[in-house]
């Protein structure tokens, strides 16, 4: 059962993006999950009154959330989404690449590489990065779609440290790790060219960039982690939050720069309470009894 959710910051385009992804991605559908209230908004939120707040996109049964907001942030390639395809799905891979490339740009062209017979890395017109990969071995359902954290810029060469830290805080378990073996422009020989770890049933990839990057993690792509009860929220929040000024509405930034949303597992139910949105926007760490 999915627990970790990738959240993508959209600059007022969440509904449009949801429809785009439902058409572009394999086995995908979209739904407006929640709307902004018409009252109790902060001044900068008032133009969004009544508009979609969160738009869900399910891809091969895995949910992504699009957050409808302002121009403050946008996604970048520090967190991309890997879509893996079986060898007999090349037509689907190629069609997905063509759809995502429309209005976007290729970071690595669709081609054969030493690690995959068909692979490409593309940033779509909404700024979201996707890695499409053909696999010679049958792809397990758990890795058909997974986020990939690229540690570059100020977070360069910290992928292994991050996986160990997420193990201590969230119970992450390392599945596989492939170091570079020899130094690159910015990566050390021990840095991770690619790794995969598990957060419960969810799979996450991580890598240290092999070349210098002028960007790193931002709230443009965040990871949502639900907690069972206030005690668990308190524990995870205290362990993860490393940038006090970034704390807002259940959002935090960890010591690697990764943005997380630490929410109660019954968040949907809490948001149905009268005045819940207004209460939420006045919190930093979410307190269940304050909804």
Short mmCIF file of C-alpha atoms in Angstrom, two decimals:
data_model
loop_
_atom_site.label_atom_id
_atom_site.label_comp_id
_atom_site.label_asym_id
_atom_site.label_seq_id
_atom_site.Cartn_x
_atom_site.Cartn_y
_atom_site.Cartn_z
CA UNK A 1 0.00 0.00 0.00
CA UNK A 2 1.37 3.40 -1.00
CA UNK A 3 2.40 5.67 1.87
CA UNK A 4 4.91 8.11 0.35
CA UNK A 5 3.41 10.63 -2.09
CA UNK A 6 5.30 12.91 -4.46
CA UNK A 7 3.79 16.41 -4.45
CA UNK A 8 4.44 18.77 -7.36
CA UNK A 9 4.10 22.56 -7.00
CA UNK A 10 2.09 24.02 -9.87
CA UNK A 11 1.92 27.74 -10.50
CA UNK A 12 -1.86 27.98 -10.89
CA UNK A 13 -1.86 25.20 -13.51
CA UNK A 14 -2.68 22.10 -11.44
CA UNK A 15 -5.94 21.28 -13.20
CA UNK A 16 -4.40 21.77 -16.66
CA UNK A 17 -1.36 19.71 -15.67
CA UNK A 18 -3.55 16.94 -14.30
CA UNK A 19 -5.35 16.62 -17.62
CA UNK A 20 -2.01 16.70 -19.46
CA UNK A 21 -0.54 13.88 -17.35
CA UNK A 22 -3.71 11.81 -17.60
CA UNK A 23 -3.31 11.89 -21.38
CA UNK A 24 0.50 11.67 -21.53
CA UNK A 25 1.32 8.97 -18.97
CA UNK A 26 0.54 5.25 -19.17
CA UNK A 27 -2.54 3.98 -17.33
CA UNK A 28 -3.20 7.42 -15.85
CA UNK A 29 -6.23 9.30 -14.60
CA UNK A 30 -6.79 12.58 -12.77
CA UNK A 31 -9.22 14.04 -10.26
CA UNK A 32 -9.65 17.35 -8.42
CA UNK A 33 -9.19 16.25 -4.83
CA UNK A 34 -9.79 19.50 -2.93
CA UNK A 35 -10.52 23.17 -3.52
CA UNK A 36 -9.50 26.37 -1.82
CA UNK A 37 -12.22 27.72 0.48
CA UNK A 38 -13.80 31.04 -0.38
CA UNK A 39 -13.13 32.48 3.08
CA UNK A 40 -10.24 32.53 5.55
CA UNK A 41 -7.52 32.82 2.92
CA UNK A 42 -4.35 34.83 3.34
CA UNK A 43 -4.12 37.89 1.09
CA UNK A 44 -1.80 36.26 -1.44
CA UNK A 45 -4.14 33.25 -1.67
CA UNK A 46 -7.32 35.20 -2.35
CA UNK A 47 -7.02 34.99 -6.18
CA UNK A 48 -7.24 31.19 -5.74
CA UNK A 49 -10.54 31.23 -3.82
CA UNK A 50 -12.75 28.36 -4.97
CA UNK A 51 -10.13 27.01 -7.40
CA UNK A 52 -8.57 23.54 -7.14
CA UNK A 53 -6.11 23.22 -4.27
CA UNK A 54 -4.89 19.67 -4.90
CA UNK A 55 -5.26 17.62 -8.05
CA UNK A 56 -4.49 13.92 -7.91
CA UNK A 57 -2.93 11.95 -10.76
CA UNK A 58 -2.78 8.16 -10.56
CA UNK A 59 -0.15 6.56 -12.78
CA UNK A 60 -0.17 2.76 -12.87
CA UNK A 61 -2.01 2.86 -9.56
CA UNK A 62 0.45 5.21 -7.83
CA UNK A 63 -0.73 8.64 -6.76
CA UNK A 64 1.02 11.95 -7.42
CA UNK A 65 -0.43 15.17 -5.99
CA UNK A 66 -0.36 18.48 -7.85
CA UNK A 67 -0.53 21.49 -5.52
CA UNK A 68 -2.15 24.56 -7.05
CA UNK A 69 -0.30 27.60 -5.74
CA UNK A 70 1.53 30.76 -6.76
CA UNK A 71 4.86 31.56 -8.45
CA UNK A 72 7.00 31.07 -5.33
CA UNK A 73 8.44 27.69 -6.36
CA UNK A 74 8.66 25.38 -9.34
CA UNK A 75 9.90 21.80 -9.84
CA UNK A 76 13.42 21.06 -11.00
CA UNK A 77 15.47 17.98 -11.87
CA UNK A 78 16.75 17.43 -8.32
CA UNK A 79 13.72 15.18 -7.81
CA UNK A 80 12.57 13.39 -10.95
CA UNK A 81 10.16 10.53 -11.48
CA UNK A 82 11.41 7.28 -13.02
CA UNK A 83 9.00 5.35 -15.24
CA UNK A 84 10.24 1.83 -16.03
CA UNK A 85 8.97 -0.20 -18.97
CA UNK A 86 9.27 -3.86 -19.93
CA UNK A 87 11.05 -4.65 -23.19
CA UNK A 88 7.73 -5.38 -24.93
CA UNK A 89 6.39 -1.92 -24.00
CA UNK A 90 8.72 0.13 -26.19
CA UNK A 91 5.82 1.62 -28.13
CA UNK A 92 4.30 2.85 -24.87
CA UNK A 93 7.66 4.24 -23.74
CA UNK A 94 8.13 6.09 -27.03
CA UNK A 95 4.60 7.51 -26.94
CA UNK A 96 5.09 8.68 -23.37
CA UNK A 97 8.38 10.32 -24.31
CA UNK A 98 6.78 12.12 -27.24
CA UNK A 99 3.92 13.42 -25.08
CA UNK A 100 6.17 14.62 -22.23
CA UNK A 101 8.61 16.23 -24.69
CA UNK A 102 5.94 18.47 -26.21
CA UNK A 103 6.85 21.93 -24.98
CA UNK A 104 9.59 20.45 -22.78
CA UNK A 105 13.30 19.76 -23.15
CA UNK A 106 15.51 16.66 -23.10
CA UNK A 107 18.18 16.44 -20.41
CA UNK A 108 19.42 13.12 -21.85
CA UNK A 109 18.08 12.20 -25.30
CA UNK A 110 16.08 9.03 -25.81
CA UNK A 111 18.71 6.50 -26.88
CA UNK A 112 20.58 3.33 -25.93
CA UNK A 113 22.95 3.63 -22.95
CA UNK A 114 25.21 1.13 -21.14
CA UNK A 115 22.61 0.79 -18.37
CA UNK A 116 19.50 0.57 -20.57
CA UNK A 117 18.65 -0.33 -24.16
CA UNK A 118 16.28 2.65 -24.28
CA UNK A 119 16.43 5.56 -21.86
CA UNK A 120 15.78 9.28 -21.79
CA UNK A 121 15.48 12.09 -19.24
CA UNK A 122 13.05 14.88 -20.08
CA UNK A 123 11.68 17.98 -18.36
CA UNK A 124 8.09 18.61 -19.40
CA UNK A 125 6.39 21.95 -20.03
CA UNK A 126 5.44 22.26 -16.33
CA UNK A 127 9.05 21.85 -15.23
CA UNK A 128 8.66 18.30 -13.94
CA UNK A 129 11.50 15.88 -14.80
CA UNK A 130 10.91 12.29 -15.89
CA UNK A 131 13.31 9.44 -16.53
CA UNK A 132 11.96 6.80 -18.92
CA UNK A 133 13.80 3.50 -18.88
CA UNK A 134 13.45 0.18 -20.68
CA UNK A 135 14.37 -2.87 -18.61
CA UNK A 136 15.66 -6.20 -19.91
CA UNK A 137 14.22 -7.89 -16.79
CA UNK A 138 10.50 -7.87 -15.90
CA UNK A 139 9.72 -4.70 -13.96
CA UNK A 140 8.12 -5.29 -10.53
CA UNK A 141 4.99 -3.25 -9.86
CA UNK A 142 6.79 -1.55 -6.96
CA UNK A 143 9.35 0.07 -9.27
CA UNK A 144 7.17 0.86 -12.28
CA UNK A 145 7.13 4.46 -11.05
CA UNK A 146 9.32 5.91 -8.31
CA UNK A 147 10.85 9.25 -7.33
CA UNK A 148 14.58 9.79 -7.78
CA UNK A 149 16.51 12.18 -5.54
CA UNK A 150 19.61 13.67 -7.20
CA UNK A 151 22.11 15.08 -4.71
CA UNK A 152 23.89 17.93 -6.44
CA UNK A 153 24.80 21.56 -5.77
CA UNK A 154 24.96 22.16 -2.01
CA UNK A 155 23.85 18.55 -1.39
CA UNK A 156 26.55 16.98 -3.59
CA UNK A 157 27.82 13.54 -2.50
CA UNK A 158 25.33 13.17 0.37
CA UNK A 159 23.09 10.45 -1.07
CA UNK A 160 24.47 7.64 1.10
CA UNK A 161 24.29 9.83 4.20
CA UNK A 162 20.69 10.72 3.39
CA UNK A 163 19.61 7.09 2.94
CA UNK A 164 21.17 6.20 6.30
CA UNK A 165 19.44 9.18 7.95
CA UNK A 166 16.06 8.31 6.46
CA UNK A 167 16.61 4.81 7.82
CA UNK A 168 17.00 6.18 11.33
CA UNK A 169 13.98 8.48 11.10
CA UNK A 170 11.56 6.77 8.70
CA UNK A 171 12.75 3.16 8.64
CA UNK A 172 14.25 3.32 5.14
CA UNK A 173 16.11 0.18 4.04
CA UNK A 174 18.80 0.14 1.37
CA UNK A 175 17.97 -2.26 -1.48
CA UNK A 176 20.95 -1.70 -3.76
CA UNK A 177 23.83 0.73 -4.23
CA UNK A 178 26.28 1.29 -7.09
CA UNK A 179 29.16 3.69 -6.37
CA UNK A 180 30.95 5.51 -9.18
CA UNK A 181 34.16 3.60 -8.48
CA UNK A 182 36.27 6.49 -9.70
CA UNK A 183 35.97 10.21 -9.19
CA UNK A 184 34.13 12.39 -11.69
CA UNK A 185 34.03 16.17 -12.07
CA UNK A 186 32.30 16.49 -8.66
CA UNK A 187 31.52 12.97 -7.40
CA UNK A 188 34.00 10.97 -5.35
CA UNK A 189 34.75 7.32 -6.09
CA UNK A 190 32.51 6.34 -3.16
CA UNK A 191 29.62 8.56 -4.21
CA UNK A 192 26.48 6.80 -5.41
CA UNK A 193 25.95 6.62 -9.15
CA UNK A 194 22.60 5.00 -8.36
CA UNK A 195 20.90 3.49 -5.33
CA UNK A 196 17.44 2.26 -4.43
CA UNK A 197 15.88 2.16 -0.99
CA UNK A 198 12.53 1.18 0.48
CA UNK A 199 10.21 3.25 2.64
CA UNK A 200 7.77 0.57 3.65
CA UNK A 201 6.32 -0.72 0.39
CA UNK A 202 7.39 2.41 -1.51
CA UNK A 203 10.60 2.44 -3.55
CA UNK A 204 12.82 5.51 -3.93
CA UNK A 205 15.94 6.01 -6.05
CA UNK A 206 18.87 8.23 -5.09
CA UNK A 207 22.02 9.34 -6.85
CA UNK A 208 24.89 11.78 -6.52
CA UNK A 209 25.25 13.98 -9.57
CA UNK A 210 28.29 13.18 -11.67
CA UNK A 211 28.56 16.74 -12.97
CA UNK A 212 28.31 20.15 -11.32
CA UNK A 213 24.74 21.36 -10.81
CA UNK A 214 23.64 24.93 -10.19
CA UNK A 215 20.49 23.81 -8.40
CA UNK A 216 19.37 21.48 -5.65
CA UNK A 217 16.21 20.55 -3.77
CA UNK A 218 13.38 23.06 -3.34
CA UNK A 219 9.70 22.90 -2.28
CA UNK A 220 8.89 22.67 -6.00
CA UNK A 221 8.86 18.90 -5.44
CA UNK A 222 8.12 17.68 -1.93
CA UNK A 223 7.57 14.31 -0.31
CA UNK A 224 4.44 13.74 1.76
CA UNK A 225 4.71 11.36 4.71
CA UNK A 226 1.64 10.47 6.80
CA UNK A 227 1.95 9.71 10.50
CA UNK A 228 -0.31 7.75 12.84
CA UNK A 229 -1.15 10.20 15.60
CA UNK A 230 0.40 13.31 17.12
CA UNK A 231 3.23 11.49 18.90
CA UNK A 232 4.57 10.18 15.59
CA UNK A 233 4.17 13.61 13.93
CA UNK A 234 6.16 15.17 16.77
CA UNK A 235 8.96 12.59 16.54
CA UNK A 236 9.38 12.79 12.76
CA UNK A 237 9.11 16.58 12.73
CA UNK A 238 11.77 17.02 15.40
CA UNK A 239 14.13 14.62 13.64
CA UNK A 240 13.70 15.94 10.09
CA UNK A 241 13.22 19.70 10.35
CA UNK A 242 16.53 21.56 9.92
CA UNK A 243 15.42 24.97 8.56
CA UNK A 244 13.10 26.72 11.04
CA UNK A 245 12.17 29.49 8.60
CA UNK A 246 10.88 26.88 6.13
CA UNK A 247 8.34 25.44 8.58
CA UNK A 248 4.78 26.18 7.49
CA UNK A 249 1.48 24.31 7.19
CA UNK A 250 3.09 20.92 7.86
CA UNK A 251 6.00 21.60 5.47
CA UNK A 252 9.62 21.32 6.56
CA UNK A 253 13.06 21.21 4.98
CA UNK A 254 15.55 18.59 6.11
CA UNK A 255 19.33 18.94 6.43
CA UNK A 256 19.85 17.92 2.81
CA UNK A 257 17.39 20.53 1.52
CA UNK A 258 14.60 18.04 0.72
CA UNK A 259 11.10 19.36 1.43
CA UNK A 260 8.66 17.13 3.31
CA UNK A 261 5.03 17.44 4.24
CA UNK A 262 4.46 15.64 7.54
CA UNK A 263 0.74 15.08 7.87
CA UNK A 264 -1.70 13.05 9.98
CA UNK A 265 -2.79 9.83 8.28
CA UNK A 266 -6.40 11.10 8.49
CA UNK A 267 -5.58 14.46 6.89
CA UNK A 268 -8.50 14.23 4.47
CA UNK A 269 -10.94 13.79 7.32
CA UNK A 270 -9.43 16.67 9.33
CA UNK A 271 -9.70 19.03 6.36
CA UNK A 272 -13.47 18.47 6.30
CA UNK A 273 -13.83 20.16 9.68
CA UNK A 274 -15.24 23.73 9.71
CA UNK A 275 -12.44 26.28 9.36
CA UNK A 276 -9.82 23.56 8.88
CA UNK A 277 -7.96 25.37 6.10
CA UNK A 278 -7.72 28.58 8.10
CA UNK A 279 -6.48 26.64 11.12
CA UNK A 280 -3.90 24.80 9.02
CA UNK A 281 -2.35 27.90 7.46
CA UNK A 282 -1.68 29.29 10.93
CA UNK A 283 0.29 26.20 12.00
CA UNK A 284 3.89 25.20 11.41
CA UNK A 285 3.94 21.61 12.62
CA UNK A 286 0.43 20.22 12.24
CA UNK A 287 -1.35 19.66 15.56
CA UNK A 288 -4.34 17.37 15.19
CA UNK A 289 -6.28 18.87 18.09
CA UNK A 290 -5.98 22.35 16.55
CA UNK A 291 -7.95 21.53 13.40
#
